[in-house]
């Protein structure tokens, strides 16, 4: 088995419905696959040319997994930063290598559409309101809180290609709530 600790950034489309689960200790985990392609625009023909498609298994844990569960769907264009791990396998007389990323950050690829970030308040941000005031008071987010990778609740409109490497077609417009 070959294991590396390389950090890798990929941009591609989610190829399956993300699968949510929990670790034995109750920590959230999400798994999905991302297809990347080295396609390019051919100036001579005026058309896009498909290149080689690579598939990556992506896993995320904790709050990142919870936010990804609320934000990501099959076909979404994403950017993932994570630690690369290659796992050799053998089954039924065949050998192969799985390429996996343990995500440190996940976001929608804004080259392909727009999104609106919705911050989920942290419990420690709620202050006690004066008597008679029914609405909670929230502290202003710190500069560190402005990190767009840390949140969830994204709404996205994007164009996708007509299909992926598996030959399955996807809707041309995506909307996430």
Short mmCIF file of N, CA and C in Angstrom, two decimals:
data_model
loop_
_atom_site.label_atom_id
_atom_site.label_comp_id
_atom_site.label_asym_id
_atom_site.label_seq_id
_atom_site.Cartn_x
_atom_site.Cartn_y
_atom_site.Cartn_z
N UNK A 1 0.84 -1.17 0.00
CA UNK A 1 0.00 0.00 0.00
C UNK A 1 0.89 1.24 0.00
N UNK A 2 0.53 2.20 -0.83
CA UNK A 2 1.28 3.44 -0.94
C UNK A 2 0.46 4.58 -0.36
N UNK A 3 1.04 5.32 0.57
CA UNK A 3 0.32 6.43 1.21
C UNK A 3 1.19 7.68 1.11
N UNK A 4 0.59 8.81 0.75
CA UNK A 4 1.30 10.07 0.70
C UNK A 4 0.55 11.11 1.52
N UNK A 5 1.23 12.20 1.86
CA UNK A 5 0.60 13.31 2.58
C UNK A 5 0.63 14.57 1.75
N UNK A 6 0.58 14.43 0.44
CA UNK A 6 0.61 15.57 -0.46
C UNK A 6 -0.70 16.33 -0.39
N UNK A 7 -0.62 17.68 -0.45
CA UNK A 7 -1.82 18.51 -0.51
C UNK A 7 -2.10 18.78 -1.98
N UNK A 8 -3.35 18.61 -2.37
CA UNK A 8 -3.75 18.72 -3.76
C UNK A 8 -5.02 19.57 -3.86
N UNK A 9 -5.11 20.38 -4.90
CA UNK A 9 -6.33 21.13 -5.19
C UNK A 9 -6.88 20.63 -6.51
N UNK A 10 -8.17 20.25 -6.51
CA UNK A 10 -8.81 19.80 -7.74
C UNK A 10 -10.06 20.64 -8.00
N UNK A 11 -10.40 20.78 -9.27
CA UNK A 11 -11.64 21.45 -9.67
C UNK A 11 -12.34 20.52 -10.65
N UNK A 12 -13.58 20.20 -10.35
CA UNK A 12 -14.33 19.29 -11.21
C UNK A 12 -15.79 19.25 -10.81
N UNK A 13 -16.47 18.20 -11.25
CA UNK A 13 -17.89 18.04 -10.94
C UNK A 13 -18.11 16.84 -10.04
N UNK A 14 -19.06 16.97 -9.11
CA UNK A 14 -19.42 15.85 -8.25
C UNK A 14 -20.14 14.82 -9.10
N UNK A 15 -19.67 13.58 -9.06
CA UNK A 15 -20.18 12.53 -9.94
C UNK A 15 -21.26 11.65 -9.35
N UNK A 16 -21.53 11.78 -8.06
CA UNK A 16 -22.56 10.96 -7.42
C UNK A 16 -23.24 11.78 -6.32
N UNK A 17 -24.39 11.31 -5.87
CA UNK A 17 -25.01 11.96 -4.72
C UNK A 17 -24.11 11.73 -3.51
N UNK A 18 -23.70 12.81 -2.81
CA UNK A 18 -22.86 12.63 -1.63
C UNK A 18 -23.51 11.70 -0.61
N UNK A 19 -22.69 10.86 0.03
CA UNK A 19 -23.17 9.88 1.01
C UNK A 19 -22.73 10.33 2.39
N UNK A 20 -23.71 10.58 3.27
CA UNK A 20 -23.43 11.03 4.64
C UNK A 20 -23.46 9.85 5.58
N UNK A 21 -22.61 9.92 6.59
CA UNK A 21 -22.53 8.89 7.60
C UNK A 21 -21.93 9.48 8.86
N UNK A 22 -21.67 8.64 9.84
CA UNK A 22 -20.99 9.06 11.07
C UNK A 22 -19.91 8.06 11.40
N UNK A 23 -18.84 8.56 12.03
CA UNK A 23 -17.81 7.66 12.53
C UNK A 23 -18.34 6.97 13.78
N UNK A 24 -17.62 6.01 14.29
CA UNK A 24 -18.04 5.31 15.52
C UNK A 24 -18.20 6.27 16.69
N UNK A 25 -17.42 7.35 16.69
CA UNK A 25 -17.49 8.32 17.78
C UNK A 25 -18.58 9.37 17.55
N UNK A 26 -19.33 9.26 16.45
CA UNK A 26 -20.43 10.18 16.20
C UNK A 26 -20.07 11.39 15.36
N UNK A 27 -18.85 11.46 14.85
CA UNK A 27 -18.41 12.58 14.02
C UNK A 27 -18.98 12.43 12.61
N UNK A 28 -19.50 13.52 12.05
CA UNK A 28 -20.07 13.50 10.70
C UNK A 28 -18.98 13.21 9.67
N UNK A 29 -19.35 12.44 8.65
CA UNK A 29 -18.46 12.17 7.51
C UNK A 29 -19.30 12.17 6.24
N UNK A 30 -18.73 12.67 5.16
CA UNK A 30 -19.40 12.64 3.86
C UNK A 30 -18.41 12.16 2.82
N UNK A 31 -18.90 11.38 1.86
CA UNK A 31 -18.07 10.83 0.79
C UNK A 31 -18.74 11.10 -0.55
N UNK A 32 -17.95 11.50 -1.53
CA UNK A 32 -18.44 11.66 -2.89
C UNK A 32 -17.26 11.57 -3.85
N UNK A 33 -17.56 11.46 -5.14
CA UNK A 33 -16.52 11.37 -6.16
C UNK A 33 -16.55 12.63 -7.02
N UNK A 34 -15.35 13.07 -7.41
CA UNK A 34 -15.21 14.25 -8.26
C UNK A 34 -14.48 13.86 -9.54
N UNK A 35 -15.05 14.26 -10.68
CA UNK A 35 -14.42 14.03 -11.98
C UNK A 35 -13.76 15.32 -12.43
N UNK A 36 -12.49 15.24 -12.80
CA UNK A 36 -11.78 16.37 -13.37
C UNK A 36 -11.44 16.03 -14.81
N UNK A 37 -11.33 17.04 -15.65
CA UNK A 37 -11.03 16.80 -17.06
C UNK A 37 -10.02 17.82 -17.55
N UNK A 38 -9.17 17.39 -18.45
CA UNK A 38 -8.18 18.28 -19.04
C UNK A 38 -8.65 18.79 -20.40
N UNK A 39 -9.95 18.98 -20.54
CA UNK A 39 -10.50 19.48 -21.80
C UNK A 39 -9.97 20.87 -22.12
N UNK A 40 -10.05 21.23 -23.39
CA UNK A 40 -9.56 22.54 -23.82
C UNK A 40 -10.41 23.04 -24.99
N UNK A 41 -10.32 24.35 -25.23
CA UNK A 41 -11.05 24.97 -26.33
C UNK A 41 -10.16 25.00 -27.55
N UNK A 42 -10.60 24.38 -28.64
CA UNK A 42 -9.85 24.33 -29.89
C UNK A 42 -10.21 25.56 -30.72
N UNK A 43 -9.25 26.49 -30.86
CA UNK A 43 -9.48 27.73 -31.60
C UNK A 43 -9.82 27.46 -33.07
N UNK A 44 -9.22 26.41 -33.65
CA UNK A 44 -9.46 26.10 -35.07
C UNK A 44 -10.90 25.72 -35.33
N UNK A 45 -11.45 24.84 -34.47
CA UNK A 45 -12.80 24.34 -34.69
C UNK A 45 -13.86 25.15 -33.95
N UNK A 46 -13.42 25.94 -32.97
CA UNK A 46 -14.37 26.71 -32.18
C UNK A 46 -15.20 25.86 -31.24
N UNK A 47 -14.65 24.69 -30.86
CA UNK A 47 -15.39 23.77 -29.99
C UNK A 47 -14.50 23.28 -28.86
N UNK A 48 -15.15 22.84 -27.78
CA UNK A 48 -14.43 22.24 -26.66
C UNK A 48 -14.07 20.80 -27.01
N UNK A 49 -12.87 20.40 -26.65
CA UNK A 49 -12.39 19.04 -26.89
C UNK A 49 -12.22 18.37 -25.54
N UNK A 50 -12.85 17.20 -25.38
CA UNK A 50 -12.72 16.45 -24.12
C UNK A 50 -11.32 15.89 -23.99
N UNK A 51 -10.79 15.99 -22.77
CA UNK A 51 -9.49 15.40 -22.47
C UNK A 51 -9.69 14.19 -21.58
N UNK A 52 -8.63 13.78 -20.94
CA UNK A 52 -8.67 12.64 -20.03
C UNK A 52 -9.44 13.03 -18.77
N UNK A 53 -10.32 12.16 -18.30
CA UNK A 53 -11.06 12.39 -17.07
C UNK A 53 -10.43 11.58 -15.95
N UNK A 54 -10.13 12.25 -14.84
CA UNK A 54 -9.63 11.59 -13.63
C UNK A 54 -10.73 11.63 -12.58
N UNK A 55 -10.84 10.55 -11.82
CA UNK A 55 -11.84 10.46 -10.75
C UNK A 55 -11.13 10.42 -9.40
N UNK A 56 -11.65 11.19 -8.44
CA UNK A 56 -11.11 11.24 -7.08
C UNK A 56 -12.23 10.93 -6.10
N UNK A 57 -11.93 10.07 -5.12
CA UNK A 57 -12.84 9.84 -4.00
C UNK A 57 -12.53 10.91 -2.96
N UNK A 58 -13.55 11.64 -2.50
CA UNK A 58 -13.36 12.72 -1.54
C UNK A 58 -14.09 12.37 -0.25
N UNK A 59 -13.42 12.57 0.88
CA UNK A 59 -14.02 12.40 2.21
C UNK A 59 -13.82 13.68 3.00
N UNK A 60 -14.83 14.06 3.77
CA UNK A 60 -14.73 15.21 4.66
C UNK A 60 -15.32 14.82 6.00
N UNK A 61 -14.84 15.45 7.07
CA UNK A 61 -15.24 15.09 8.42
C UNK A 61 -15.68 16.31 9.21
N UNK A 62 -16.45 16.08 10.28
CA UNK A 62 -16.84 17.13 11.21
C UNK A 62 -17.74 18.18 10.59
N UNK A 63 -17.50 19.45 10.96
CA UNK A 63 -18.32 20.57 10.47
C UNK A 63 -18.26 20.69 8.96
N UNK A 64 -17.08 20.42 8.37
CA UNK A 64 -16.98 20.48 6.92
C UNK A 64 -17.93 19.48 6.28
N UNK A 65 -18.04 18.28 6.85
CA UNK A 65 -18.96 17.27 6.33
C UNK A 65 -20.42 17.72 6.50
N UNK A 66 -20.74 18.29 7.66
CA UNK A 66 -22.11 18.77 7.89
C UNK A 66 -22.49 19.86 6.89
N UNK A 67 -21.59 20.81 6.68
CA UNK A 67 -21.87 21.90 5.75
C UNK A 67 -21.92 21.39 4.31
N UNK A 68 -21.06 20.45 3.97
CA UNK A 68 -21.08 19.86 2.62
C UNK A 68 -22.40 19.13 2.39
N UNK A 69 -22.88 18.42 3.40
CA UNK A 69 -24.15 17.70 3.27
C UNK A 69 -25.29 18.66 2.93
N UNK A 70 -25.28 19.85 3.51
CA UNK A 70 -26.33 20.83 3.27
C UNK A 70 -26.14 21.61 1.97
N UNK A 71 -24.96 21.51 1.36
CA UNK A 71 -24.64 22.38 0.23
C UNK A 71 -24.37 21.69 -1.09
N UNK A 72 -23.94 20.44 -1.08
CA UNK A 72 -23.44 19.80 -2.30
C UNK A 72 -24.39 18.75 -2.85
N UNK A 73 -24.45 18.69 -4.18
CA UNK A 73 -25.29 17.72 -4.88
C UNK A 73 -24.55 17.20 -6.11
N UNK A 74 -25.02 16.09 -6.61
CA UNK A 74 -24.45 15.51 -7.82
C UNK A 74 -24.49 16.54 -8.96
N UNK A 75 -23.39 16.62 -9.69
CA UNK A 75 -23.29 17.54 -10.82
C UNK A 75 -22.74 18.91 -10.47
N UNK A 76 -22.68 19.25 -9.18
CA UNK A 76 -22.16 20.57 -8.78
C UNK A 76 -20.70 20.72 -9.16
N UNK A 77 -20.33 21.89 -9.71
CA UNK A 77 -18.92 22.19 -9.93
C UNK A 77 -18.28 22.60 -8.60
N UNK A 78 -17.19 21.94 -8.23
CA UNK A 78 -16.56 22.19 -6.93
C UNK A 78 -15.05 22.36 -7.06
N UNK A 79 -14.47 23.00 -6.05
CA UNK A 79 -13.03 23.05 -5.86
C UNK A 79 -12.79 22.40 -4.51
N UNK A 80 -11.87 21.43 -4.47
CA UNK A 80 -11.57 20.70 -3.24
C UNK A 80 -10.07 20.80 -2.97
N UNK A 81 -9.72 21.16 -1.74
CA UNK A 81 -8.33 21.14 -1.28
C UNK A 81 -8.24 20.06 -0.23
N UNK A 82 -7.28 19.16 -0.38
CA UNK A 82 -7.18 18.08 0.59
C UNK A 82 -5.86 17.34 0.51
N UNK A 83 -5.75 16.38 1.40
CA UNK A 83 -4.54 15.55 1.48
C UNK A 83 -4.75 14.30 0.63
N UNK A 84 -3.83 14.09 -0.29
CA UNK A 84 -3.89 12.99 -1.23
C UNK A 84 -3.45 11.68 -0.59
N UNK A 85 -4.18 10.63 -0.93
CA UNK A 85 -3.80 9.28 -0.49
C UNK A 85 -4.10 8.33 -1.63
N UNK A 86 -3.14 7.51 -1.97
CA UNK A 86 -3.33 6.49 -2.99
C UNK A 86 -3.38 5.14 -2.31
N UNK A 87 -4.39 4.35 -2.66
CA UNK A 87 -4.54 3.02 -2.07
C UNK A 87 -4.54 1.97 -3.17
N UNK A 88 -3.57 1.09 -3.10
CA UNK A 88 -3.53 -0.02 -4.04
C UNK A 88 -4.53 -1.07 -3.59
N UNK A 89 -5.18 -1.74 -4.57
CA UNK A 89 -6.16 -2.76 -4.23
C UNK A 89 -6.05 -3.91 -5.22
N UNK A 90 -6.56 -5.04 -4.77
CA UNK A 90 -6.64 -6.22 -5.63
C UNK A 90 -7.93 -6.95 -5.29
N UNK A 91 -8.72 -7.24 -6.33
CA UNK A 91 -9.99 -7.95 -6.15
C UNK A 91 -10.31 -8.72 -7.42
N UNK A 92 -10.74 -9.94 -7.24
CA UNK A 92 -11.14 -10.79 -8.37
C UNK A 92 -10.07 -10.86 -9.46
N UNK A 93 -8.81 -10.94 -9.04
CA UNK A 93 -7.71 -11.06 -9.98
C UNK A 93 -7.30 -9.77 -10.66
N UNK A 94 -7.92 -8.66 -10.32
CA UNK A 94 -7.58 -7.37 -10.91
C UNK A 94 -6.89 -6.50 -9.87
N UNK A 95 -5.98 -5.65 -10.34
CA UNK A 95 -5.28 -4.72 -9.46
C UNK A 95 -5.60 -3.30 -9.91
N UNK A 96 -5.55 -2.38 -8.95
CA UNK A 96 -5.80 -0.99 -9.28
C UNK A 96 -5.33 -0.07 -8.17
N UNK A 97 -5.47 1.21 -8.40
CA UNK A 97 -5.12 2.23 -7.41
C UNK A 97 -6.29 3.18 -7.28
N UNK A 98 -6.78 3.38 -6.06
CA UNK A 98 -7.79 4.39 -5.78
C UNK A 98 -7.07 5.66 -5.35
N UNK A 99 -7.51 6.79 -5.87
CA UNK A 99 -6.95 8.08 -5.49
C UNK A 99 -7.98 8.77 -4.62
N UNK A 100 -7.61 9.05 -3.38
CA UNK A 100 -8.54 9.63 -2.41
C UNK A 100 -8.01 10.96 -1.89
N UNK A 101 -8.94 11.87 -1.60
CA UNK A 101 -8.62 13.15 -0.97
C UNK A 101 -9.38 13.25 0.34
N UNK A 102 -8.67 13.55 1.41
CA UNK A 102 -9.33 13.90 2.67
C UNK A 102 -9.40 15.42 2.66
N UNK A 103 -10.60 15.95 2.51
CA UNK A 103 -10.79 17.38 2.26
C UNK A 103 -10.50 18.23 3.48
N UNK A 104 -9.78 19.33 3.24
CA UNK A 104 -9.58 20.38 4.23
C UNK A 104 -10.49 21.56 3.94
N UNK A 105 -10.89 21.72 2.66
CA UNK A 105 -11.78 22.80 2.23
C UNK A 105 -12.52 22.36 0.98
N UNK A 106 -13.79 22.75 0.89
CA UNK A 106 -14.62 22.44 -0.26
C UNK A 106 -15.46 23.68 -0.56
N UNK A 107 -15.59 24.02 -1.83
CA UNK A 107 -16.46 25.13 -2.21
C UNK A 107 -16.95 24.96 -3.62
N UNK A 108 -18.00 25.68 -3.96
CA UNK A 108 -18.49 25.67 -5.33
C UNK A 108 -17.49 26.42 -6.21
N UNK A 109 -17.34 25.97 -7.45
CA UNK A 109 -16.43 26.59 -8.40
C UNK A 109 -17.13 27.80 -9.01
N UNK A 110 -16.74 28.99 -8.60
CA UNK A 110 -17.42 30.22 -9.02
C UNK A 110 -17.08 30.63 -10.45
N UNK A 111 -16.19 29.90 -11.11
CA UNK A 111 -15.99 30.12 -12.55
C UNK A 111 -17.19 29.61 -13.33
N UNK A 112 -17.97 28.74 -12.71
CA UNK A 112 -19.07 28.05 -13.39
C UNK A 112 -20.45 28.54 -12.99
N UNK A 113 -20.53 29.45 -12.03
CA UNK A 113 -21.83 29.94 -11.58
C UNK A 113 -21.65 30.84 -10.38
N UNK A 114 -22.76 31.24 -9.79
CA UNK A 114 -22.72 32.11 -8.62
C UNK A 114 -23.31 31.39 -7.42
N UNK A 115 -22.98 31.86 -6.24
CA UNK A 115 -23.57 31.30 -5.03
C UNK A 115 -23.71 32.42 -4.01
N UNK A 116 -24.53 32.19 -3.02
CA UNK A 116 -24.72 33.14 -1.92
C UNK A 116 -24.37 32.42 -0.63
N UNK A 117 -23.45 32.98 0.12
CA UNK A 117 -22.99 32.36 1.35
C UNK A 117 -23.92 32.73 2.50
N UNK A 118 -24.32 31.75 3.27
CA UNK A 118 -25.16 31.97 4.44
C UNK A 118 -24.40 31.45 5.66
N UNK A 119 -24.03 32.36 6.55
CA UNK A 119 -23.30 31.98 7.76
C UNK A 119 -24.27 31.41 8.77
N UNK A 120 -23.90 30.29 9.35
CA UNK A 120 -24.69 29.72 10.44
C UNK A 120 -24.10 30.23 11.74
N UNK A 121 -24.89 30.90 12.57
CA UNK A 121 -24.34 31.46 13.80
C UNK A 121 -23.84 30.38 14.74
N UNK A 122 -22.76 30.70 15.41
CA UNK A 122 -22.21 29.79 16.42
C UNK A 122 -22.88 30.09 17.75
N UNK A 123 -23.08 29.09 18.59
CA UNK A 123 -23.74 29.33 19.87
C UNK A 123 -23.07 30.41 20.70
N UNK A 124 -21.73 30.51 20.67
CA UNK A 124 -21.04 31.50 21.49
C UNK A 124 -21.21 32.92 20.96
N UNK A 125 -21.78 33.08 19.75
CA UNK A 125 -22.00 34.41 19.21
C UNK A 125 -23.30 35.04 19.70
N UNK A 126 -24.18 34.27 20.31
CA UNK A 126 -25.46 34.78 20.77
C UNK A 126 -25.25 35.47 22.11
N UNK A 127 -25.69 36.73 22.21
CA UNK A 127 -25.59 37.48 23.45
C UNK A 127 -26.95 37.52 24.12
N UNK A 128 -26.97 37.81 25.40
CA UNK A 128 -28.24 37.93 26.11
C UNK A 128 -28.85 39.27 25.75
N UNK A 129 -30.10 39.25 25.31
CA UNK A 129 -30.80 40.47 24.91
C UNK A 129 -31.39 41.14 26.15
N UNK A 130 -31.51 42.46 26.10
CA UNK A 130 -32.14 43.16 27.23
C UNK A 130 -33.57 42.67 27.42
N UNK A 131 -34.08 42.78 28.64
CA UNK A 131 -35.44 42.33 28.95
C UNK A 131 -36.43 42.99 28.01
N UNK A 132 -37.38 42.20 27.53
CA UNK A 132 -38.40 42.71 26.63
C UNK A 132 -38.02 42.65 25.16
N UNK A 133 -36.76 42.40 24.86
CA UNK A 133 -36.32 42.29 23.46
C UNK A 133 -36.32 40.81 23.09
N UNK A 134 -37.17 40.42 22.16
CA UNK A 134 -37.34 39.02 21.78
C UNK A 134 -36.26 38.52 20.83
N UNK A 135 -35.60 39.41 20.09
CA UNK A 135 -34.66 38.95 19.07
C UNK A 135 -33.25 38.78 19.64
N UNK A 136 -32.53 37.70 19.23
CA UNK A 136 -31.17 37.51 19.71
C UNK A 136 -30.23 38.54 19.09
N UNK A 137 -29.15 38.83 19.78
CA UNK A 137 -28.14 39.77 19.29
C UNK A 137 -26.90 38.95 18.95
N UNK A 138 -26.34 39.19 17.76
CA UNK A 138 -25.16 38.46 17.32
C UNK A 138 -23.97 39.40 17.28
N UNK A 139 -22.83 38.90 17.71
CA UNK A 139 -21.60 39.67 17.61
C UNK A 139 -21.22 39.80 16.14
N UNK A 140 -20.50 40.86 15.80
CA UNK A 140 -19.99 41.00 14.44
C UNK A 140 -18.95 39.91 14.19
N UNK A 141 -18.96 39.29 13.00
CA UNK A 141 -17.96 38.26 12.73
C UNK A 141 -16.56 38.86 12.69
N UNK A 142 -15.60 38.12 13.22
CA UNK A 142 -14.21 38.56 13.19
C UNK A 142 -13.66 38.39 11.78
N UNK A 143 -12.46 38.93 11.54
CA UNK A 143 -11.83 38.77 10.23
C UNK A 143 -11.64 37.30 9.90
N UNK A 144 -11.29 36.49 10.89
CA UNK A 144 -11.11 35.05 10.67
C UNK A 144 -12.43 34.39 10.28
N UNK A 145 -13.55 34.92 10.77
CA UNK A 145 -14.85 34.36 10.45
C UNK A 145 -15.27 34.64 9.01
N UNK A 146 -14.58 35.55 8.34
CA UNK A 146 -14.95 35.90 6.97
C UNK A 146 -14.52 34.84 5.97
N UNK A 147 -13.88 33.77 6.43
CA UNK A 147 -13.41 32.69 5.56
C UNK A 147 -14.61 31.98 4.92
N UNK A 148 -14.81 32.16 3.62
CA UNK A 148 -15.97 31.61 2.93
C UNK A 148 -15.96 30.09 2.87
N UNK A 149 -14.81 29.46 3.07
CA UNK A 149 -14.75 28.01 3.02
C UNK A 149 -15.35 27.39 4.27
N UNK A 150 -15.54 28.13 5.33
CA UNK A 150 -15.94 27.55 6.60
C UNK A 150 -17.45 27.37 6.75
N UNK A 151 -18.26 27.84 5.82
CA UNK A 151 -19.70 27.82 6.04
C UNK A 151 -20.47 26.95 5.08
N UNK A 152 -21.79 27.05 5.19
CA UNK A 152 -22.66 26.24 4.34
C UNK A 152 -23.87 27.07 3.94
N UNK A 153 -24.89 26.40 3.43
CA UNK A 153 -26.11 27.07 3.04
C UNK A 153 -25.94 27.82 1.73
N UNK A 154 -25.31 27.21 0.74
CA UNK A 154 -25.05 27.87 -0.53
C UNK A 154 -26.21 27.70 -1.49
N UNK A 155 -26.45 28.70 -2.27
CA UNK A 155 -27.41 28.62 -3.36
C UNK A 155 -26.60 28.82 -4.64
N UNK A 156 -26.77 27.94 -5.62
CA UNK A 156 -25.92 27.96 -6.80
C UNK A 156 -26.74 27.86 -8.06
N UNK A 157 -26.39 28.64 -9.05
CA UNK A 157 -26.93 28.47 -10.39
C UNK A 157 -25.72 28.26 -11.27
N UNK A 158 -25.70 27.17 -12.02
CA UNK A 158 -24.52 26.87 -12.82
C UNK A 158 -24.89 26.15 -14.09
N UNK A 159 -24.02 26.25 -15.07
CA UNK A 159 -24.16 25.46 -16.28
C UNK A 159 -23.23 24.27 -16.17
N UNK A 160 -23.71 23.11 -16.58
CA UNK A 160 -22.86 21.93 -16.58
C UNK A 160 -22.81 21.40 -17.99
N UNK A 161 -21.83 20.53 -18.22
CA UNK A 161 -21.74 19.88 -19.52
C UNK A 161 -22.90 18.93 -19.71
N UNK A 162 -22.99 18.37 -20.89
CA UNK A 162 -24.11 17.47 -21.18
C UNK A 162 -23.92 16.10 -20.57
N UNK A 163 -22.73 15.80 -20.07
CA UNK A 163 -22.53 14.49 -19.48
C UNK A 163 -21.18 14.39 -18.82
N UNK A 164 -20.93 13.25 -18.21
CA UNK A 164 -19.64 13.02 -17.59
C UNK A 164 -18.99 11.80 -18.22
N UNK A 165 -17.86 11.39 -17.67
CA UNK A 165 -17.10 10.29 -18.25
C UNK A 165 -17.88 8.99 -18.27
N UNK A 166 -18.87 8.85 -17.40
CA UNK A 166 -19.65 7.62 -17.36
C UNK A 166 -20.73 7.61 -18.43
N UNK A 167 -20.88 8.72 -19.16
CA UNK A 167 -21.89 8.81 -20.21
C UNK A 167 -23.24 9.27 -19.70
N UNK A 168 -23.37 9.54 -18.41
CA UNK A 168 -24.64 9.98 -17.85
C UNK A 168 -24.79 11.48 -18.08
N UNK A 169 -25.99 11.90 -18.45
CA UNK A 169 -26.21 13.32 -18.66
C UNK A 169 -26.73 13.95 -17.38
N UNK A 170 -26.51 15.27 -17.28
CA UNK A 170 -26.93 16.03 -16.11
C UNK A 170 -27.78 17.19 -16.59
N UNK A 171 -28.61 17.71 -15.69
CA UNK A 171 -29.41 18.89 -16.01
C UNK A 171 -28.49 20.05 -16.36
N UNK A 172 -28.94 20.94 -17.25
CA UNK A 172 -28.12 22.07 -17.64
C UNK A 172 -28.11 23.17 -16.61
N UNK A 173 -29.10 23.23 -15.74
CA UNK A 173 -29.13 24.26 -14.70
C UNK A 173 -29.31 23.60 -13.36
N UNK A 174 -28.52 24.03 -12.40
CA UNK A 174 -28.60 23.49 -11.05
C UNK A 174 -29.00 24.61 -10.11
N UNK A 175 -29.84 24.31 -9.16
CA UNK A 175 -30.18 25.26 -8.12
C UNK A 175 -30.12 24.55 -6.79
N UNK A 176 -29.32 25.07 -5.89
CA UNK A 176 -29.22 24.52 -4.55
C UNK A 176 -29.91 25.45 -3.60
N UNK A 177 -30.64 24.87 -2.66
CA UNK A 177 -31.30 25.71 -1.66
C UNK A 177 -30.52 25.67 -0.38
#
